Amino acid sequence: AQTVTQSQPEMSVQEAETVTLSCTYDTSESDYYLFWYKQPPSRQMILVIRQEAYKQQNATENRFSVNFQKAAKSFSLKISDSQLGDAAMYFCAYRRGGATNKLIFGTGTLLAVQP
Amino acid sequence: GAGVSQSPSNKVTEKGKDVELRCDPISGHTALYWYRQRLGQGLEFLIYFQGNSAPDKSGLPSDRFSAERTGESVSTLTIQRTQQEDSAVYLCASSRTVMNTEAFFGQGTRLTVV
């Protein structure tokens, strides 16, 4: 069975600084996708960034980028130039390829941004 | 609609009562998913629909939980004889198809069983 592990329950960063959130996963599949979701207090899950396992290039979305290490099964999220609005719960998620969009989530990292 | 809509936003119920949670997906999205989020935890998959069929209901925790979808639109998650351990946020998501990798989430229903 696939599992997703986030070992940092809480993180803190100063505004304008850079922070990295860690995620490891376990799977025997070769075709899969990895995601980072942001959950603010409104509870709505917002997709931050997505990585296809077959792509070697790390995904980037503005201030958000990932470090995808397929052999190590590691998928960390880097937030550059942190902003107060980045404060939220961040979840790493896995989805195998094929006809399903079922996501397997980690337990989350609560990110605080200090002014 | 513009986004995934869930109702009610919050629900308090007495132990032993039945509850129904509703999800309105984005118009035209054929895939719909239910997740449960217990306090301080990640999301747990419950069930997903492709159209009105549920190919995977492996995450439903007991036979007290059921879900249906009609008209390839609205879905209802029903919990019978609620227990305190059912207290959680129930989140619904939809995607254009099951193959599409982007799922859009609603704001969830916070269920409290007292």
mmCIF file of C-alpha atoms in Angstrom:
data_model
loop_
_atom_site.group_PDB
_atom_site.id
_atom_site.type_symbol
_atom_site.label_atom_id
_atom_site.label_comp_id
_atom_site.label_asym_id
_atom_site.label_seq_id
_atom_site.Cartn_x
_atom_site.Cartn_y
_atom_site.Cartn_z
ATOM 1 C CA ALA A 1 0.000 0.000 0.000
ATOM 2 C CA GLN A 2 1.114 3.519 -0.690
ATOM 3 C CA THR A 3 1.955 5.800 2.221
ATOM 4 C CA VAL A 4 2.869 9.471 2.552
ATOM 5 C CA THR A 5 4.880 10.783 5.500
ATOM 6 C CA GLN A 6 5.344 14.360 6.642
ATOM 7 C CA SER A 7 7.735 14.416 9.576
ATOM 8 C CA GLN A 8 7.405 18.109 10.442
ATOM 9 C CA PRO A 9 4.152 18.798 12.319
ATOM 10 C CA GLU A 10 4.975 22.521 12.542
ATOM 11 C CA MET A 11 7.357 24.927 10.868
ATOM 12 C CA SER A 12 7.978 28.638 11.194
ATOM 13 C CA VAL A 13 9.553 31.128 8.801
ATOM 14 C CA GLN A 14 10.221 34.848 8.808
ATOM 15 C CA GLU A 15 8.440 36.918 6.216
ATOM 16 C CA ALA A 16 10.523 37.202 2.999
ATOM 17 C CA GLU A 17 12.651 34.177 3.968
ATOM 18 C CA THR A 18 12.684 30.696 2.427
ATOM 19 C CA VAL A 19 11.318 27.545 4.014
ATOM 20 C CA THR A 20 11.346 23.898 2.941
ATOM 21 C CA LEU A 21 8.669 21.391 3.908
ATOM 22 C CA SER A 22 9.555 17.703 3.757
ATOM 23 C CA CYS A 23 7.603 14.767 2.403
ATOM 24 C CA THR A 24 8.522 11.153 1.762
ATOM 25 C CA TYR A 25 6.360 8.489 0.206
ATOM 26 C CA ASP A 26 6.404 4.792 -0.415
ATOM 27 C CA THR A 27 5.087 3.082 -3.523
ATOM 28 C CA SER A 28 5.901 0.234 -5.851
ATOM 29 C CA GLU A 29 4.165 1.958 -8.758
ATOM 30 C CA SER A 30 6.132 3.587 -11.569
ATOM 31 C CA ASP A 31 3.333 5.835 -12.797
ATOM 32 C CA TYR A 32 2.154 8.322 -10.200
ATOM 33 C CA TYR A 33 1.699 11.966 -9.338
ATOM 34 C CA LEU A 34 2.646 13.998 -6.296
ATOM 35 C CA PHE A 35 0.955 17.121 -5.007
ATOM 36 C CA TRP A 36 1.231 19.804 -2.392
ATOM 37 C CA TYR A 37 -2.042 21.240 -1.116
ATOM 38 C CA LYS A 38 -2.534 24.270 1.094
ATOM 39 C CA GLN A 39 -5.378 24.336 3.625
ATOM 40 C CA PRO A 40 -6.061 27.740 5.199
ATOM 41 C CA PRO A 41 -8.501 28.144 8.114
ATOM 42 C CA SER A 42 -11.358 28.243 5.589
ATOM 43 C CA ARG A 43 -10.754 24.451 5.267
ATOM 44 C CA GLN A 44 -10.759 24.499 1.463
ATOM 45 C CA MET A 45 -7.865 22.531 -0.009
ATOM 46 C CA ILE A 46 -5.985 24.546 -2.617
ATOM 47 C CA LEU A 47 -3.597 22.910 -5.061
ATOM 48 C CA VAL A 48 -0.162 24.529 -4.802
ATOM 49 C CA ILE A 49 1.941 22.422 -7.134
ATOM 50 C CA ARG A 50 1.910 19.097 -8.970
ATOM 51 C CA GLN A 51 4.704 16.776 -10.138
ATOM 52 C CA GLU A 52 4.452 13.902 -12.591
ATOM 53 C CA ALA A 53 6.749 11.046 -11.626
ATOM 54 C CA TYR A 54 7.931 10.519 -15.197
ATOM 55 C CA LYS A 55 9.248 14.081 -15.397
ATOM 56 C CA GLN A 56 12.785 14.601 -14.182
ATOM 57 C CA GLN A 57 12.455 18.362 -14.092
ATOM 58 C CA ASN A 58 11.243 19.779 -10.791
ATOM 59 C CA ALA A 59 7.911 21.609 -10.953
ATOM 60 C CA THR A 60 7.819 25.336 -10.233
ATOM 61 C CA GLU A 61 4.892 27.696 -9.677
ATOM 62 C CA ASN A 62 5.993 31.255 -8.977
ATOM 63 C CA ARG A 63 7.440 31.274 -5.420
ATOM 64 C CA PHE A 64 6.776 27.554 -4.951
ATOM 65 C CA SER A 65 9.086 24.834 -6.190
ATOM 66 C CA VAL A 66 9.693 21.191 -5.407
ATOM 67 C CA ASN A 67 12.742 19.010 -5.024
ATOM 68 C CA PHE A 68 11.650 15.648 -6.417
ATOM 69 C CA GLN A 69 14.085 12.840 -5.660
ATOM 70 C CA LYS A 70 12.479 9.778 -7.224
ATOM 71 C CA ALA A 71 15.041 7.215 -6.090
ATOM 72 C CA ALA A 72 14.870 8.475 -2.535
ATOM 73 C CA LYS A 73 11.065 8.831 -2.741
ATOM 74 C CA SER A 74 11.309 12.356 -1.447
ATOM 75 C CA PHE A 75 9.192 15.336 -2.495
ATOM 76 C CA SER A 76 9.929 18.554 -0.610
ATOM 77 C CA LEU A 77 8.277 21.936 -1.122
ATOM 78 C CA LYS A 78 10.292 25.148 -1.098
ATOM 79 C CA ILE A 79 8.524 28.432 -0.513
ATOM 80 C CA SER A 80 10.621 31.457 -1.407
ATOM 81 C CA ASP A 81 10.012 35.032 -0.278
ATOM 82 C CA SER A 82 7.456 33.823 2.272
ATOM 83 C CA GLN A 83 4.379 35.983 2.715
ATOM 84 C CA LEU A 84 1.920 36.264 5.594
ATOM 85 C CA GLY A 85 -0.722 34.720 3.347
ATOM 86 C CA ASP A 86 1.346 31.549 3.064
ATOM 87 C CA ALA A 87 0.513 30.656 6.654
ATOM 88 C CA ALA A 88 -1.610 27.510 6.497
ATOM 89 C CA MET A 89 -1.562 23.746 6.811
ATOM 90 C CA TYR A 90 0.333 22.106 3.952
ATOM 91 C CA PHE A 91 -0.390 18.553 2.855
ATOM 92 C CA CYS A 92 1.659 16.330 0.607
ATOM 93 C CA ALA A 93 -0.409 13.882 -1.444
ATOM 94 C CA TYR A 94 0.125 10.937 -3.783
ATOM 95 C CA ARG A 95 -1.985 9.605 -6.595
ATOM 96 C CA ARG A 96 -1.181 6.621 -8.732
ATOM 97 C CA GLY A 97 -1.595 6.838 -12.485
ATOM 98 C CA GLY A 98 -4.573 5.422 -14.297
ATOM 99 C CA ALA A 99 -8.314 5.688 -13.925
ATOM 100 C CA THR A 100 -8.573 7.053 -10.445
ATOM 101 C CA ASN A 101 -8.020 10.397 -8.831
ATOM 102 C CA LYS A 102 -7.932 8.997 -5.304
ATOM 103 C CA LEU A 103 -5.409 10.930 -3.260
ATOM 104 C CA ILE A 104 -3.394 9.615 -0.326
ATOM 105 C CA PHE A 105 -2.419 12.391 2.069
ATOM 106 C CA GLY A 106 0.259 12.925 4.659
ATOM 107 C CA THR A 107 -0.627 14.264 8.096
ATOM 108 C CA GLY A 108 0.305 17.831 7.226
ATOM 109 C CA THR A 109 2.727 20.568 8.295
ATOM 110 C CA LEU A 110 1.416 23.709 9.943
ATOM 111 C CA LEU A 111 3.382 26.666 8.611
ATOM 112 C CA ALA A 112 3.542 29.904 10.574
ATOM 113 C CA VAL A 113 4.912 33.050 8.954
ATOM 114 C CA GLN A 114 6.389 35.620 11.343
ATOM 115 C CA PRO A 115 6.201 39.302 10.354
ATOM 116 C CA GLY B 1 -21.493 26.279 -10.316
ATOM 117 C CA ALA B 2 -18.298 28.232 -9.858
ATOM 118 C CA GLY B 3 -16.854 25.861 -7.299
ATOM 119 C CA VAL B 4 -17.606 22.791 -5.228
ATOM 120 C CA SER B 5 -20.323 23.586 -2.734
ATOM 121 C CA GLN B 6 -20.992 21.628 0.446
ATOM 122 C CA SER B 7 -23.826 21.920 2.905
ATOM 123 C CA PRO B 8 -24.292 22.333 5.732
ATOM 124 C CA SER B 9 -21.082 24.094 6.651
ATOM 125 C CA ASN B 10 -21.387 22.898 10.229
ATOM 126 C CA LYS B 11 -23.590 20.238 11.773
ATOM 127 C CA VAL B 12 -24.030 19.282 15.394
ATOM 128 C CA THR B 13 -25.952 16.101 16.024
ATOM 129 C CA GLU B 14 -26.740 13.820 18.912
ATOM 130 C CA LYS B 15 -25.157 10.411 19.129
ATOM 131 C CA GLY B 16 -27.352 7.836 17.450
ATOM 132 C CA LYS B 17 -28.985 10.218 14.980
ATOM 133 C CA ASP B 18 -28.613 9.961 11.201
ATOM 134 C CA VAL B 19 -27.046 12.796 9.201
ATOM 135 C CA GLU B 20 -26.873 13.680 5.520
ATOM 136 C CA LEU B 21 -24.075 15.735 4.042
ATOM 137 C CA ARG B 22 -24.451 17.238 0.594
ATOM 138 C CA CYS B 23 -21.948 17.996 -2.140
ATOM 139 C CA ASP B 24 -22.591 19.975 -5.327
ATOM 140 C CA PRO B 25 -19.628 19.459 -7.667
ATOM 141 C CA ILE B 26 -18.472 21.805 -10.381
ATOM 142 C CA SER B 27 -20.845 21.584 -13.324
ATOM 143 C CA GLY B 28 -19.674 19.033 -15.873
ATOM 144 C CA HIS B 29 -17.282 17.236 -13.531
ATOM 145 C CA THR B 30 -17.911 13.518 -13.802
ATOM 146 C CA ALA B 31 -15.684 12.427 -10.923
ATOM 147 C CA LEU B 32 -16.581 13.153 -7.310
ATOM 148 C CA TYR B 33 -14.710 12.201 -4.139
ATOM 149 C CA TRP B 34 -15.455 12.170 -0.431
ATOM 150 C CA TYR B 35 -12.735 12.483 2.190
ATOM 151 C CA ARG B 36 -12.773 12.622 5.982
ATOM 152 C CA GLN B 37 -10.396 14.787 7.996
ATOM 153 C CA ARG B 38 -10.187 14.100 11.705
ATOM 154 C CA LEU B 39 -8.785 16.774 13.977
ATOM 155 C CA GLY B 40 -5.061 17.206 13.389
ATOM 156 C CA GLN B 41 -4.968 14.536 10.698
ATOM 157 C CA GLY B 42 -4.622 14.361 6.958
ATOM 158 C CA LEU B 43 -7.485 13.486 4.681
ATOM 159 C CA GLU B 44 -8.716 9.912 4.479
ATOM 160 C CA PHE B 45 -10.337 8.727 1.269
ATOM 161 C CA LEU B 46 -13.876 7.434 1.705
ATOM 162 C CA ILE B 47 -15.450 6.857 -1.725
ATOM 163 C CA TYR B 48 -15.395 8.141 -5.271
ATOM 164 C CA PHE B 49 -17.974 8.328 -8.040
ATOM 165 C CA GLN B 50 -17.512 8.113 -11.771
ATOM 166 C CA GLY B 51 -20.823 9.425 -13.013
ATOM 167 C CA ASN B 52 -23.413 7.880 -10.722
ATOM 168 C CA SER B 53 -21.410 4.717 -10.075
ATOM 169 C CA ALA B 54 -19.004 4.174 -7.178
ATOM 170 C CA PRO B 55 -16.076 2.054 -8.439
ATOM 171 C CA ASP B 56 -14.181 2.438 -5.184
ATOM 172 C CA LYS B 57 -15.882 2.624 -1.823
ATOM 173 C CA SER B 58 -13.027 0.974 0.027
ATOM 174 C CA GLY B 59 -12.557 3.871 2.441
ATOM 175 C CA LEU B 60 -16.017 3.780 3.995
ATOM 176 C CA PRO B 61 -15.245 2.902 7.629
ATOM 177 C CA SER B 62 -18.366 0.890 8.398
ATOM 178 C CA ASP B 63 -21.769 -0.061 7.033
ATOM 179 C CA ARG B 64 -23.192 2.980 8.828
ATOM 180 C CA PHE B 65 -21.666 5.069 6.041
ATOM 181 C CA SER B 66 -23.197 5.230 2.582
ATOM 182 C CA ALA B 67 -23.169 7.618 -0.339
ATOM 183 C CA GLU B 68 -25.065 8.124 -3.518
ATOM 184 C CA ARG B 69 -24.907 10.382 -6.508
ATOM 185 C CA THR B 70 -27.723 11.240 -8.868
ATOM 186 C CA GLY B 71 -27.862 12.944 -12.239
ATOM 187 C CA GLU B 72 -24.065 12.914 -12.373
ATOM 188 C CA SER B 73 -24.315 15.898 -10.086
ATOM 189 C CA VAL B 74 -25.233 16.149 -6.429
ATOM 190 C CA SER B 75 -23.888 13.580 -3.994
ATOM 191 C CA THR B 76 -25.092 12.792 -0.505
ATOM 192 C CA LEU B 77 -23.013 11.124 2.200
ATOM 193 C CA THR B 78 -25.198 9.547 4.868
ATOM 194 C CA ILE B 79 -24.012 8.461 8.286
ATOM 195 C CA GLN B 80 -26.484 6.373 10.255
ATOM 196 C CA ARG B 81 -26.527 6.028 14.024
ATOM 197 C CA THR B 82 -23.723 8.549 14.432
ATOM 198 C CA GLN B 83 -20.979 7.922 16.968
ATOM 199 C CA GLN B 84 -18.610 10.387 18.595
ATOM 200 C CA GLU B 85 -15.707 9.046 16.527
ATOM 201 C CA ASP B 86 -17.559 10.227 13.409
ATOM 202 C CA SER B 87 -16.816 13.813 14.422
ATOM 203 C CA ALA B 88 -14.631 15.240 11.665
ATOM 204 C CA VAL B 89 -14.611 17.526 8.660
ATOM 205 C CA TYR B 90 -16.022 15.821 5.579
ATOM 206 C CA LEU B 91 -14.570 17.196 2.368
ATOM 207 C CA CYS B 92 -15.852 16.695 -1.139
ATOM 208 C CA ALA B 93 -13.826 17.150 -4.316
ATOM 209 C CA SER B 94 -14.593 16.923 -8.009
ATOM 210 C CA SER B 95 -12.568 16.661 -11.177
ATOM 211 C CA ARG B 96 -13.451 16.803 -14.844
ATOM 212 C CA THR B 97 -12.765 13.095 -15.203
ATOM 213 C CA VAL B 98 -11.093 10.441 -13.078
ATOM 214 C CA MET B 99 -8.038 10.765 -15.320
ATOM 215 C CA ASN B 100 -7.733 14.482 -14.751
ATOM 216 C CA THR B 101 -5.130 15.166 -12.109
ATOM 217 C CA GLU B 102 -6.571 18.353 -10.671
ATOM 218 C CA ALA B 103 -9.248 17.890 -8.051
ATOM 219 C CA PHE B 104 -11.179 20.909 -6.744
ATOM 220 C CA PHE B 105 -12.267 20.811 -3.136
ATOM 221 C CA GLY B 106 -15.212 22.267 -1.294
ATOM 222 C CA GLN B 107 -14.939 23.873 2.128
ATOM 223 C CA GLY B 108 -16.200 20.831 3.892
ATOM 224 C CA THR B 109 -18.826 20.067 6.499
ATOM 225 C CA ARG B 110 -17.677 20.039 10.102
ATOM 226 C CA LEU B 111 -19.658 17.321 11.854
ATOM 227 C CA THR B 112 -19.754 17.259 15.639
ATOM 228 C CA VAL B 113 -21.442 14.342 17.383
ATOM 229 C CA VAL B 114 -22.359 15.076 20.996
#
